mmCIF file of C-alpha atoms in Angstrom:
data_model
loop_
_atom_site.group_PDB
_atom_site.id
_atom_site.type_symbol
_atom_site.label_atom_id
_atom_site.label_comp_id
_atom_site.label_asym_id
_atom_site.label_seq_id
_atom_site.Cartn_x
_atom_site.Cartn_y
_atom_site.Cartn_z
ATOM 1 C CA UNK A 97 -1.251 -10.778 23.100
ATOM 2 C CA UNK A 98 -4.014 -13.288 22.371
ATOM 3 C CA UNK A 99 -6.434 -11.093 24.339
ATOM 4 C CA UNK A 100 -5.395 -8.049 22.308
ATOM 5 C CA UNK A 101 -6.009 -9.869 19.034
ATOM 6 C CA UNK A 102 -9.443 -10.930 20.253
ATOM 7 C CA UNK A 103 -10.083 -7.297 21.201
ATOM 8 C CA UNK A 104 -9.079 -6.127 17.735
ATOM 9 C CA UNK A 105 -10.680 -9.009 15.833
ATOM 10 C CA UNK A 106 -13.585 -6.934 14.544
ATOM 11 C CA UNK A 107 -11.276 -4.220 13.188
ATOM 12 C CA UNK A 108 -8.910 -6.738 11.620
ATOM 13 C CA UNK A 109 -11.804 -8.548 9.943
ATOM 14 C CA UNK A 110 -13.094 -5.249 8.581
ATOM 15 C CA UNK A 111 -9.625 -4.391 7.263
ATOM 16 C CA UNK A 112 -9.351 -7.826 5.622
ATOM 17 C CA UNK A 113 -12.589 -7.338 3.683
ATOM 18 C CA UNK A 114 -11.630 -3.819 2.595
ATOM 19 C CA UNK A 115 -8.142 -4.742 1.408
ATOM 20 C CA UNK A 116 -9.354 -7.860 -0.423
ATOM 21 C CA UNK A 117 -12.131 -5.919 -2.153
ATOM 22 C CA UNK A 118 -9.814 -3.079 -3.123
ATOM 23 C CA UNK A 119 -7.176 -5.481 -4.452
ATOM 24 C CA UNK A 120 -9.717 -7.290 -6.618
ATOM 25 C CA UNK A 121 -11.192 -4.031 -7.875
ATOM 26 C CA UNK A 122 -7.889 -2.600 -9.097
ATOM 27 C CA UNK A 123 -6.999 -5.670 -11.145
ATOM 28 C CA UNK A 124 -10.569 -6.129 -12.378
ATOM 29 C CA UNK A 125 -10.775 -2.597 -13.743
ATOM 30 C CA UNK A 126 -7.459 -2.984 -15.563
ATOM 31 C CA UNK A 127 -8.523 -6.272 -17.152
ATOM 32 C CA UNK A 128 -12.041 -5.076 -18.019
ATOM 33 C CA UNK A 129 -10.777 -1.776 -19.392
ATOM 34 C CA UNK A 130 -8.398 -3.619 -21.701
ATOM 35 C CA UNK A 131 -11.189 -5.944 -22.876
ATOM 36 C CA UNK A 132 -13.445 -2.956 -23.551
ATOM 37 C CA UNK A 133 -10.753 -1.413 -25.728
ATOM 38 C CA UNK A 134 -9.902 1.499 -23.447
ATOM 39 C CA UNK A 135 -6.700 3.223 -24.563
ATOM 40 C CA UNK A 136 -3.826 1.953 -22.447
ATOM 41 C CA UNK A 137 -3.134 5.445 -21.126
ATOM 42 C CA UNK A 138 -6.712 5.575 -19.858
ATOM 43 C CA UNK A 139 -6.261 2.266 -18.044
ATOM 44 C CA UNK A 140 -3.237 3.788 -16.345
ATOM 45 C CA UNK A 141 -5.201 6.913 -15.487
ATOM 46 C CA UNK A 142 -7.670 4.762 -13.551
ATOM 47 C CA UNK A 143 -4.917 3.950 -11.064
ATOM 48 C CA UNK A 144 -3.708 7.550 -11.011
ATOM 49 C CA UNK A 145 -7.234 8.737 -10.274
ATOM 50 C CA UNK A 146 -7.442 6.368 -7.317
ATOM 51 C CA UNK A 147 -4.330 7.894 -5.770
ATOM 52 C CA UNK A 148 -5.563 11.424 -6.418
ATOM 53 C CA UNK A 149 -8.635 10.536 -4.358
ATOM 54 C CA UNK A 150 -6.545 8.678 -1.808
ATOM 55 C CA UNK A 151 -4.252 11.644 -1.159
ATOM 56 C CA UNK A 152 -7.260 13.944 -0.858
ATOM 57 C CA UNK A 153 -8.883 11.506 1.565
ATOM 58 C CA UNK A 154 -5.807 11.472 3.788
ATOM 59 C CA UNK A 155 -6.127 15.251 4.134
ATOM 60 C CA UNK A 156 -9.887 15.767 4.368
ATOM 61 C CA UNK A 157 -11.458 12.552 5.701
ATOM 62 C CA UNK A 158 -10.297 13.318 9.286
ATOM 63 C CA UNK A 159 -12.569 16.370 9.242
ATOM 64 C CA UNK A 160 -15.532 14.161 8.404
ATOM 65 C CA UNK A 161 -14.694 11.829 11.281
ATOM 66 C CA UNK A 162 -14.389 14.762 13.670
ATOM 67 C CA UNK A 163 -17.845 16.028 12.727
ATOM 68 C CA UNK A 164 -19.884 12.815 12.893
ATOM 69 C CA UNK A 165 -17.711 10.271 14.713
ATOM 70 C CA UNK A 166 -15.868 7.141 13.664
ATOM 71 C CA UNK A 167 -18.783 4.740 13.245
ATOM 72 C CA UNK A 168 -21.003 7.098 11.259
ATOM 73 C CA UNK A 169 -18.110 8.183 9.050
ATOM 74 C CA UNK A 170 -17.108 4.559 8.480
ATOM 75 C CA UNK A 171 -20.674 3.625 7.570
ATOM 76 C CA UNK A 172 -20.980 6.522 5.129
ATOM 77 C CA UNK A 173 -17.608 5.941 3.448
ATOM 78 C CA UNK A 174 -18.096 2.164 3.168
ATOM 79 C CA UNK A 175 -21.533 2.701 1.642
ATOM 80 C CA UNK A 176 -20.059 5.105 -0.899
ATOM 81 C CA UNK A 177 -17.233 2.700 -1.782
ATOM 82 C CA UNK A 178 -19.649 -0.232 -2.072
ATOM 83 C CA UNK A 179 -22.019 1.728 -4.294
ATOM 84 C CA UNK A 180 -19.125 2.860 -6.494
ATOM 85 C CA UNK A 181 -18.050 -0.768 -6.968
ATOM 86 C CA UNK A 182 -21.466 -1.573 -8.429
ATOM 87 C CA UNK A 183 -21.657 1.624 -10.469
ATOM 88 C CA UNK A 184 -18.640 0.596 -12.586
ATOM 89 C CA UNK A 185 -20.732 -2.193 -14.112
ATOM 90 C CA UNK A 186 -23.722 0.052 -14.799
ATOM 91 C CA UNK A 187 -21.950 2.354 -17.245
ATOM 92 C CA UNK A 188 -18.675 1.324 -18.865
ATOM 93 C CA UNK A 189 -17.693 4.885 -19.701
ATOM 94 C CA UNK A 190 -14.100 6.166 -19.267
ATOM 95 C CA UNK A 191 -14.919 9.542 -17.697
ATOM 96 C CA UNK A 192 -17.475 7.960 -15.370
ATOM 97 C CA UNK A 193 -14.938 5.348 -14.257
ATOM 98 C CA UNK A 194 -12.304 8.017 -13.602
ATOM 99 C CA UNK A 195 -14.705 9.912 -11.342
ATOM 100 C CA UNK A 196 -15.588 6.695 -9.527
ATOM 101 C CA UNK A 197 -11.900 5.934 -8.989
ATOM 102 C CA UNK A 198 -11.334 9.322 -7.337
ATOM 103 C CA UNK A 199 -14.342 8.709 -5.103
ATOM 104 C CA UNK A 200 -13.131 5.192 -4.277
ATOM 105 C CA UNK A 201 -9.658 6.433 -3.378
ATOM 106 C CA UNK A 202 -11.092 9.098 -1.079
ATOM 107 C CA UNK A 203 -13.424 6.630 0.641
ATOM 108 C CA UNK A 204 -10.787 3.923 1.121
ATOM 109 C CA UNK A 205 -8.307 6.411 2.598
ATOM 110 C CA UNK A 206 -10.885 7.428 5.183
ATOM 111 C CA UNK A 207 -11.840 3.824 5.960
ATOM 112 C CA UNK A 208 -8.238 2.756 6.500
ATOM 113 C CA UNK A 209 -7.583 5.783 8.711
ATOM 114 C CA UNK A 210 -10.607 5.024 10.892
ATOM 115 C CA UNK A 211 -9.604 1.389 11.415
ATOM 116 C CA UNK A 212 -5.978 2.224 12.095
ATOM 117 C CA UNK A 213 -6.711 5.034 14.535
ATOM 118 C CA UNK A 214 -8.944 2.630 16.455
ATOM 119 C CA UNK A 215 -6.210 -0.009 16.546
ATOM 120 C CA UNK A 216 -3.667 2.606 17.630
ATOM 121 C CA UNK A 217 -5.665 3.548 20.713
ATOM 122 C CA UNK A 218 -6.655 -0.026 21.576
ATOM 123 C CA UNK A 219 -3.094 -1.290 22.152
ATOM 124 C CA UNK A 220 -0.443 -0.346 24.663
ATOM 125 C CA UNK A 221 3.165 0.399 23.817
ATOM 126 C CA UNK A 222 4.468 -3.081 24.622
ATOM 127 C CA UNK A 223 2.109 -4.696 22.101
ATOM 128 C CA UNK A 224 2.522 -2.323 19.178
ATOM 129 C CA UNK A 225 5.174 -4.328 17.355
ATOM 130 C CA UNK A 226 3.254 -7.592 17.493
ATOM 131 C CA UNK A 227 -0.041 -5.891 16.688
ATOM 132 C CA UNK A 228 1.461 -4.225 13.630
ATOM 133 C CA UNK A 229 2.891 -7.599 12.534
ATOM 134 C CA UNK A 230 -0.569 -9.174 12.764
ATOM 135 C CA UNK A 231 -2.078 -6.263 10.861
ATOM 136 C CA UNK A 232 0.563 -6.650 8.172
ATOM 137 C CA UNK A 233 -0.268 -10.361 7.941
ATOM 138 C CA UNK A 234 -3.933 -9.459 7.473
ATOM 139 C CA UNK A 235 -2.951 -6.902 4.812
ATOM 140 C CA UNK A 236 -0.836 -9.359 2.825
ATOM 141 C CA UNK A 237 -3.337 -12.225 3.135
ATOM 142 C CA UNK A 238 -6.197 -10.018 1.978
ATOM 143 C CA UNK A 239 -4.166 -8.615 -0.921
ATOM 144 C CA UNK A 240 -3.314 -12.168 -2.013
ATOM 145 C CA UNK A 241 -6.962 -13.224 -1.880
ATOM 146 C CA UNK A 242 -8.059 -10.126 -3.768
ATOM 147 C CA UNK A 243 -5.744 -10.923 -6.681
ATOM 148 C CA UNK A 244 -6.804 -14.580 -6.761
ATOM 149 C CA UNK A 245 -10.523 -13.732 -6.879
ATOM 150 C CA UNK A 246 -10.189 -12.342 -10.419
ATOM 151 C CA UNK A 247 -10.305 -15.954 -11.667
ATOM 152 C CA UNK A 248 -13.750 -16.643 -10.168
ATOM 153 C CA UNK A 249 -15.775 -15.220 -13.061
ATOM 154 C CA UNK A 250 -15.456 -13.513 -16.422
ATOM 155 C CA UNK A 251 -14.337 -9.874 -16.079
ATOM 156 C CA UNK A 252 -17.068 -8.915 -18.550
ATOM 157 C CA UNK A 253 -19.775 -10.198 -16.216
ATOM 158 C CA UNK A 254 -21.390 -8.388 -13.281
ATOM 159 C CA UNK A 255 -20.216 -11.052 -10.801
ATOM 160 C CA UNK A 256 -16.812 -9.679 -9.873
ATOM 161 C CA UNK A 257 -18.118 -6.131 -9.394
ATOM 162 C CA UNK A 258 -20.757 -7.584 -7.074
ATOM 163 C CA UNK A 259 -18.084 -9.476 -5.123
ATOM 164 C CA UNK A 260 -16.117 -6.240 -4.610
ATOM 165 C CA UNK A 261 -19.251 -4.536 -3.342
ATOM 166 C CA UNK A 262 -20.064 -7.470 -1.051
ATOM 167 C CA UNK A 263 -16.577 -7.465 0.478
ATOM 168 C CA UNK A 264 -16.685 -3.724 1.180
ATOM 169 C CA UNK A 265 -20.201 -4.002 2.598
ATOM 170 C CA UNK A 266 -19.166 -6.870 4.879
ATOM 171 C CA UNK A 267 -16.509 -4.598 6.388
ATOM 172 C CA UNK A 268 -19.381 -2.516 7.749
ATOM 173 C CA UNK A 269 -20.759 -5.272 9.957
ATOM 174 C CA UNK A 270 -18.086 -5.635 12.672
ATOM 175 C CA UNK A 271 -17.533 -1.878 12.939
ATOM 176 C CA UNK A 272 -21.210 -0.906 12.949
ATOM 177 C CA UNK A 273 -22.052 -3.518 15.601
ATOM 178 C CA UNK A 274 -19.342 -2.561 18.075
ATOM 179 C CA UNK A 275 -20.336 -1.120 21.449
ATOM 180 C CA UNK A 276 -16.865 0.184 22.280
ATOM 181 C CA UNK A 277 -16.009 3.808 22.948
ATOM 182 C CA UNK A 278 -14.787 5.625 19.871
ATOM 183 C CA UNK A 279 -11.153 6.741 19.763
ATOM 184 C CA UNK A 280 -9.904 10.307 19.650
ATOM 185 C CA UNK A 281 -10.396 12.351 16.457
ATOM 186 C CA UNK A 282 -7.975 11.598 13.642
ATOM 187 C CA UNK A 283 -5.378 14.254 12.904
ATOM 188 C CA UNK A 284 -4.732 15.200 9.286
ATOM 189 C CA UNK A 285 -1.356 14.071 8.030
ATOM 190 C CA UNK A 286 1.303 16.741 8.442
ATOM 191 C CA UNK A 287 3.647 17.091 5.504
ATOM 192 C CA UNK A 288 7.178 18.416 5.923
ATOM 193 C CA UNK A 289 8.680 17.372 2.600
ATOM 194 C CA UNK A 290 11.608 19.774 2.750
ATOM 195 C CA UNK A 291 12.662 18.392 6.109
ATOM 196 C CA UNK A 292 12.174 14.862 4.821
ATOM 197 C CA UNK A 293 14.570 15.438 1.924
ATOM 198 C CA UNK A 294 17.070 16.958 4.363
ATOM 199 C CA UNK A 295 16.908 13.989 6.736
ATOM 200 C CA UNK A 296 17.059 11.278 4.085
ATOM 201 C CA UNK A 297 17.246 12.113 0.388
ATOM 202 C CA UNK A 298 17.531 8.425 -0.482
ATOM 203 C CA UNK A 299 14.382 7.473 1.442
ATOM 204 C CA UNK A 300 12.447 10.298 -0.223
ATOM 205 C CA UNK A 301 13.687 9.387 -3.696
ATOM 206 C CA UNK A 302 13.108 5.701 -2.989
ATOM 207 C CA UNK A 303 9.450 6.122 -2.043
ATOM 208 C CA UNK A 304 8.843 8.331 -5.073
ATOM 209 C CA UNK A 305 10.477 5.645 -7.228
ATOM 210 C CA UNK A 306 8.417 2.856 -5.690
ATOM 211 C CA UNK A 307 5.253 4.802 -6.440
ATOM 212 C CA UNK A 308 6.307 5.440 -10.027
ATOM 213 C CA UNK A 309 7.362 1.863 -10.723
ATOM 214 C CA UNK A 310 5.052 -0.245 -8.579
ATOM 215 C CA UNK A 311 2.113 2.078 -9.210
ATOM 216 C CA UNK A 312 2.578 1.465 -12.928
ATOM 217 C CA UNK A 313 2.736 -2.276 -12.302
ATOM 218 C CA UNK A 314 -0.530 -2.318 -10.326
ATOM 219 C CA UNK A 315 -2.168 -0.174 -13.000
ATOM 220 C CA UNK A 316 -1.269 -2.171 -16.107
ATOM 221 C CA UNK A 317 0.506 -5.326 -14.907
ATOM 222 C CA UNK A 318 -2.638 -7.338 -15.615
ATOM 223 C CA UNK A 319 -2.873 -5.755 -19.066
ATOM 224 C CA UNK A 320 0.754 -6.721 -19.710
ATOM 225 C CA UNK A 321 -0.163 -10.373 -19.126
ATOM 226 C CA UNK A 322 -3.290 -10.094 -21.287
ATOM 227 C CA UNK A 323 -1.438 -8.476 -24.170
ATOM 228 C CA UNK A 324 1.133 -11.250 -24.117
ATOM 229 C CA UNK A 325 -1.741 -13.567 -24.982
ATOM 230 C CA UNK A 326 -2.406 -15.258 -21.645
ATOM 231 C CA UNK A 327 -5.860 -16.013 -20.220
ATOM 232 C CA UNK A 328 -7.451 -14.235 -17.255
ATOM 233 C CA UNK A 329 -6.663 -17.242 -15.038
ATOM 234 C CA UNK A 330 -2.961 -16.635 -15.711
ATOM 235 C CA UNK A 331 -3.442 -12.975 -14.824
ATOM 236 C CA UNK A 332 -4.777 -14.071 -11.429
ATOM 237 C CA UNK A 333 -1.880 -16.448 -10.803
ATOM 238 C CA UNK A 334 0.707 -13.886 -11.923
ATOM 239 C CA UNK A 335 -0.618 -11.073 -9.746
ATOM 240 C CA UNK A 336 -1.007 -13.408 -6.772
ATOM 241 C CA UNK A 337 2.549 -14.660 -7.231
ATOM 242 C CA UNK A 338 3.889 -11.097 -7.062
ATOM 243 C CA UNK A 339 2.058 -10.432 -3.790
ATOM 244 C CA UNK A 340 3.121 -13.735 -2.207
ATOM 245 C CA UNK A 341 6.752 -13.160 -3.145
ATOM 246 C CA UNK A 342 6.621 -9.690 -1.615
ATOM 247 C CA UNK A 343 5.162 -11.124 1.577
ATOM 248 C CA UNK A 344 7.831 -13.820 1.891
ATOM 249 C CA UNK A 345 10.778 -11.428 1.667
ATOM 250 C CA UNK A 346 9.622 -8.673 4.046
ATOM 251 C CA UNK A 347 10.998 -9.937 7.338
ATOM 252 C CA UNK A 348 14.198 -11.739 6.181
ATOM 253 C CA UNK A 349 15.302 -8.723 4.192
ATOM 254 C CA UNK A 350 14.392 -6.448 7.071
ATOM 255 C CA UNK A 351 16.589 -8.425 9.438
ATOM 256 C CA UNK A 352 19.507 -8.182 7.016
ATOM 257 C CA UNK A 353 19.021 -4.426 6.744
ATOM 258 C CA UNK A 354 19.142 -4.123 10.539
ATOM 259 C CA UNK A 355 22.690 -5.521 10.535
ATOM 260 C CA UNK A 356 24.390 -3.635 7.699
ATOM 261 C CA UNK A 357 24.168 -0.214 6.098
ATOM 262 C CA UNK A 358 20.510 -0.090 5.049
ATOM 263 C CA UNK A 359 21.389 1.909 1.961
ATOM 264 C CA UNK A 360 23.325 -1.072 0.624
ATOM 265 C CA UNK A 361 20.246 -3.246 1.015
ATOM 266 C CA UNK A 362 18.075 -0.654 -0.766
ATOM 267 C CA UNK A 363 20.570 -0.405 -3.629
ATOM 268 C CA UNK A 364 21.044 -4.180 -3.933
ATOM 269 C CA UNK A 365 17.304 -4.837 -3.862
ATOM 270 C CA UNK A 366 16.633 -2.136 -6.462
ATOM 271 C CA UNK A 367 19.426 -3.572 -8.622
ATOM 272 C CA UNK A 368 17.880 -7.039 -8.470
ATOM 273 C CA UNK A 369 14.530 -5.475 -9.343
ATOM 274 C CA UNK A 370 16.124 -4.040 -12.467
ATOM 275 C CA UNK A 371 17.263 -7.554 -13.378
ATOM 276 C CA UNK A 372 13.832 -9.049 -12.730
ATOM 277 C CA UNK A 373 12.213 -6.371 -14.888
ATOM 278 C CA UNK A 374 14.591 -7.068 -17.762
ATOM 279 C CA UNK A 375 13.834 -10.788 -17.383
ATOM 280 C CA UNK A 376 10.080 -10.146 -17.626
ATOM 281 C CA UNK A 377 10.579 -7.878 -20.621
ATOM 282 C CA UNK A 378 12.629 -10.500 -22.475
ATOM 283 C CA UNK A 379 11.167 -13.814 -21.311
ATOM 284 C CA UNK A 380 7.686 -13.080 -19.970
ATOM 285 C CA UNK A 381 6.025 -14.068 -23.243
ATOM 286 C CA UNK A 382 8.048 -17.258 -23.765
ATOM 287 C CA UNK A 383 5.934 -19.433 -21.465
ATOM 288 C CA UNK A 384 3.666 -19.142 -18.445
ATOM 289 C CA UNK A 385 6.402 -20.682 -16.298
ATOM 290 C CA UNK A 386 8.877 -17.987 -17.295
ATOM 291 C CA UNK A 387 6.207 -15.374 -16.656
ATOM 292 C CA UNK A 388 5.609 -16.649 -13.120
ATOM 293 C CA UNK A 389 9.327 -16.961 -12.350
ATOM 294 C CA UNK A 390 9.733 -13.346 -13.389
ATOM 295 C CA UNK A 391 6.688 -12.284 -11.405
ATOM 296 C CA UNK A 392 8.043 -13.955 -8.290
ATOM 297 C CA UNK A 393 11.414 -12.241 -8.743
ATOM 298 C CA UNK A 394 9.740 -8.863 -9.292
ATOM 299 C CA UNK A 395 7.554 -9.183 -6.205
ATOM 300 C CA UNK A 396 10.500 -10.423 -4.162
ATOM 301 C CA UNK A 397 12.531 -7.321 -5.002
ATOM 302 C CA UNK A 398 10.052 -4.499 -5.689
ATOM 303 C CA UNK A 399 7.622 -4.941 -2.801
ATOM 304 C CA UNK A 400 9.966 -4.441 0.205
ATOM 305 C CA UNK A 401 11.715 -1.269 -1.000
ATOM 306 C CA UNK A 402 9.143 1.107 0.487
ATOM 307 C CA UNK A 403 9.545 -0.429 3.955
ATOM 308 C CA UNK A 404 13.330 -0.315 3.657
ATOM 309 C CA UNK A 405 13.172 3.378 2.769
ATOM 310 C CA UNK A 406 10.923 4.137 5.761
ATOM 311 C CA UNK A 407 13.343 2.294 8.045
ATOM 312 C CA UNK A 408 16.294 4.186 6.572
ATOM 313 C CA UNK A 409 14.551 7.522 7.166
ATOM 314 C CA UNK A 410 13.855 6.533 10.759
ATOM 315 C CA UNK A 411 17.556 5.767 11.248
ATOM 316 C CA UNK A 412 18.245 9.443 10.581
ATOM 317 C CA UNK A 413 15.322 10.882 12.549
ATOM 318 C CA UNK A 414 14.279 11.446 16.133
ATOM 319 C CA UNK A 415 11.485 9.224 17.509
ATOM 320 C CA UNK A 416 9.008 12.113 17.671
ATOM 321 C CA UNK A 417 9.535 12.689 13.929
ATOM 322 C CA UNK A 418 8.685 9.144 12.782
ATOM 323 C CA UNK A 419 4.972 9.569 12.136
ATOM 324 C CA UNK A 420 5.357 12.878 10.294
ATOM 325 C CA UNK A 421 8.217 11.548 8.166
ATOM 326 C CA UNK A 422 6.368 8.341 7.338
ATOM 327 C CA UNK A 423 3.298 10.331 6.293
ATOM 328 C CA UNK A 424 5.521 12.360 3.985
ATOM 329 C CA UNK A 425 7.041 9.217 2.517
ATOM 330 C CA UNK A 426 3.566 7.814 1.879
ATOM 331 C CA UNK A 427 2.623 11.103 0.202
ATOM 332 C CA UNK A 428 5.671 10.801 -2.074
ATOM 333 C CA UNK A 429 4.683 7.224 -2.868
ATOM 334 C CA UNK A 430 1.216 8.492 -3.797
ATOM 335 C CA UNK A 431 2.682 11.227 -5.988
ATOM 336 C CA UNK A 432 4.767 8.640 -7.816
ATOM 337 C CA UNK A 433 1.724 6.393 -8.138
ATOM 338 C CA UNK A 434 -0.161 9.245 -9.812
ATOM 339 C CA UNK A 435 2.592 9.792 -12.397
ATOM 340 C CA UNK A 436 3.838 6.239 -13.028
ATOM 341 C CA UNK A 437 0.564 4.767 -14.326
ATOM 342 C CA UNK A 438 0.341 7.600 -16.862
ATOM 343 C CA UNK A 439 3.915 7.302 -18.137
ATOM 344 C CA UNK A 440 4.135 3.493 -18.397
ATOM 345 C CA UNK A 441 1.213 3.106 -20.855
ATOM 346 C CA UNK A 442 2.776 5.707 -23.146
ATOM 347 C CA UNK A 443 5.950 3.630 -23.213
ATOM 348 C CA UNK A 444 3.949 0.439 -23.760
ATOM 349 C CA UNK A 445 2.049 1.985 -26.673
ATOM 350 C CA UNK A 446 5.351 2.886 -28.296
ATOM 351 C CA UNK A 447 7.297 -0.321 -27.657
ATOM 352 C CA UNK A 448 4.783 -3.024 -26.757
ATOM 353 C CA UNK A 449 3.578 -4.582 -23.477
ATOM 354 C CA UNK A 450 7.033 -5.748 -22.414
ATOM 355 C CA UNK A 451 8.073 -2.112 -22.132
ATOM 356 C CA UNK A 452 6.181 -1.944 -18.821
ATOM 357 C CA UNK A 453 9.145 -3.604 -17.161
ATOM 358 C CA UNK A 454 11.629 -1.498 -19.074
ATOM 359 C CA UNK A 455 9.830 1.404 -17.362
ATOM 360 C CA UNK A 456 10.154 -0.166 -13.899
ATOM 361 C CA UNK A 457 13.785 -1.128 -14.542
ATOM 362 C CA UNK A 458 14.670 2.390 -15.658
ATOM 363 C CA UNK A 459 13.191 3.857 -12.458
ATOM 364 C CA UNK A 460 14.907 1.387 -10.158
ATOM 365 C CA UNK A 461 18.122 1.762 -12.126
ATOM 366 C CA UNK A 462 18.018 5.507 -11.452
ATOM 367 C CA UNK A 463 17.440 4.738 -7.764
ATOM 368 C CA UNK A 464 20.551 2.528 -7.745
ATOM 369 C CA UNK A 465 22.658 5.341 -9.206
ATOM 370 C CA UNK A 466 21.276 7.864 -6.735
ATOM 371 C CA UNK A 467 21.831 5.444 -3.846
ATOM 372 C CA UNK A 468 25.488 4.981 -4.788
ATOM 373 C CA UNK A 469 25.868 8.764 -4.882
ATOM 374 C CA UNK A 470 24.345 9.053 -1.408
ATOM 375 C CA UNK A 471 26.789 6.477 -0.031
ATOM 376 C CA UNK A 472 29.655 8.614 -1.311
ATOM 377 C CA UNK A 473 28.077 11.830 -0.017
ATOM 378 C CA UNK A 474 27.306 10.746 3.552
ATOM 379 C CA UNK A 475 28.456 8.163 6.060
ATOM 380 C CA UNK A 476 26.127 5.423 7.193
ATOM 381 C CA UNK A 477 23.909 6.049 10.207
ATOM 382 C CA UNK A 478 25.611 4.902 13.425
ATOM 383 C CA UNK A 479 24.527 1.426 14.512
ATOM 384 C CA UNK A 480 23.254 2.779 17.836
ATOM 385 C CA UNK A 481 20.838 5.060 15.983
ATOM 386 C CA UNK A 482 19.301 2.333 13.846
ATOM 387 C CA UNK A 483 15.794 1.237 14.593
ATOM 388 C CA UNK A 484 14.636 -2.314 13.899
ATOM 389 C CA UNK A 485 12.952 -2.815 10.539
ATOM 390 C CA UNK A 486 9.162 -2.959 10.759
ATOM 391 C CA UNK A 487 7.007 -4.046 7.822
ATOM 392 C CA UNK A 488 4.281 -1.406 7.537
ATOM 393 C CA UNK A 489 1.289 -1.464 5.159
ATOM 394 C CA UNK A 490 0.820 1.440 2.739
ATOM 395 C CA UNK A 491 -2.802 1.868 3.761
ATOM 396 C CA UNK A 492 -2.908 5.369 5.288
ATOM 397 C CA UNK A 493 -0.652 7.738 7.277
ATOM 398 C CA UNK A 494 -2.479 6.675 10.455
ATOM 399 C CA UNK A 495 -0.923 3.203 10.346
ATOM 400 C CA UNK A 496 2.439 4.719 11.257
ATOM 401 C CA UNK A 497 1.043 5.780 14.622
ATOM 402 C CA UNK A 498 0.886 2.079 15.535
ATOM 403 C CA UNK A 499 4.574 1.700 14.660
ATOM 404 C CA UNK A 500 6.495 0.943 17.891
ATOM 405 C CA UNK A 501 9.482 2.966 16.679
ATOM 406 C CA UNK A 502 7.694 6.246 17.366
ATOM 407 C CA UNK A 503 7.177 7.908 20.736
ATOM 408 C CA UNK A 504 3.861 7.107 22.392
ATOM 409 C CA UNK A 505 2.454 8.436 25.617
ATOM 410 C CA UNK A 506 1.940 5.726 28.214
ATOM 411 C CA UNK A 507 -0.349 7.204 30.817
ATOM 412 C CA UNK A 508 -3.633 6.437 32.499
ATOM 413 C CA UNK A 509 -5.632 8.044 29.709
ATOM 414 C CA UNK A 510 -4.238 5.638 27.165
ATOM 415 C CA UNK A 511 -4.937 2.685 29.420
ATOM 416 C CA UNK A 512 -8.521 3.891 29.738
ATOM 417 C CA UNK A 513 -8.908 3.956 25.989
ATOM 418 C CA UNK A 514 -7.527 0.446 25.791
ATOM 419 C CA UNK A 515 -10.087 -0.799 28.309
ATOM 420 C CA UNK A 516 -12.962 0.916 26.511
ATOM 421 C CA UNK A 517 -11.922 -0.660 23.242
ATOM 422 C CA UNK A 518 -11.990 -4.184 24.647
ATOM 423 C CA UNK A 519 -15.419 -4.883 23.201
ATOM 424 C CA UNK A 520 -14.569 -4.002 19.616
#
């Protein structure tokens, strides 16, 4: 395994820089938009615009890769994303920022897909689980760093925009310098939403709910902290706390869900997320300590629900359906993340910043009710059909091809690809 990690080091380093830069950018734009007096709905639209571009990138970026190859496509997309990061600071105009967010979402989707397709072909079947675990560790570490970096400089200065651009540009170096053979062309994500709802209505509804609730949080969570009167440094600590809490719970909760009806775990976790949201709505402004306690509880409960829903869908599916179903679940998450950041600011304008977590609690409360209905409507999946929980990043549909729960060909051709990729 150590040799595999060394083989993939360049790709993992590139992913780290991209995820850290993207995490910082999302929070920075929310904070800066609020300081500039952007209407709250517009701040939410910035996150929605990102996911519009992201979903388009998942469909159309593979065609770009097929035409010019992985390295050239990666170089072009990273250059576009890096330039966009600087352009935000050049003209603080709402329409201009919305266009840049669509472009950024498209570029990041393509960049993630290129990295993940390369990783997929560079590992054999026996190493997929451990490789995905390492990639998830990189994802969570980078996301944590990205949130913490907001405290390095004033959001009104050029510095943080430059740091985002630097991080994205640095991702170019290990990929552009590789001498390894490029992997096979990336396939566009296939969407079979009707089949997905037939296989697991709860998983489909759960991913849509996560997008609507968590997407709203990532869009205006930083603004919530600002409007409660806290400094930018507290914003950084709060957002970092949410990510860290989500990282800590992934594997313990996954192990629990492997042993009992996974729907119960989804319902219980969503129920606790309702409680954490109510706590933040009522006590978040009392003190910074109460704010951070609530943030930890929210991250601990809200962040793992997507992975639990993917695992539950896999319990009901055949191995050859895993990648297609997971791509559909990610699409539903994206659809929710387009809508949620638009709805939450409307609620916050009407009832104040604390209403953000009334919004998240209402969504997860509805998921609890629907989950209880599904338990009454259908028996649990047989234990023999359950696949082990795997924590998977929400980076692109291609990441699910690395998932060891799916069927993968194990022939000489794949081994050849693995050898060629050893110099990445």
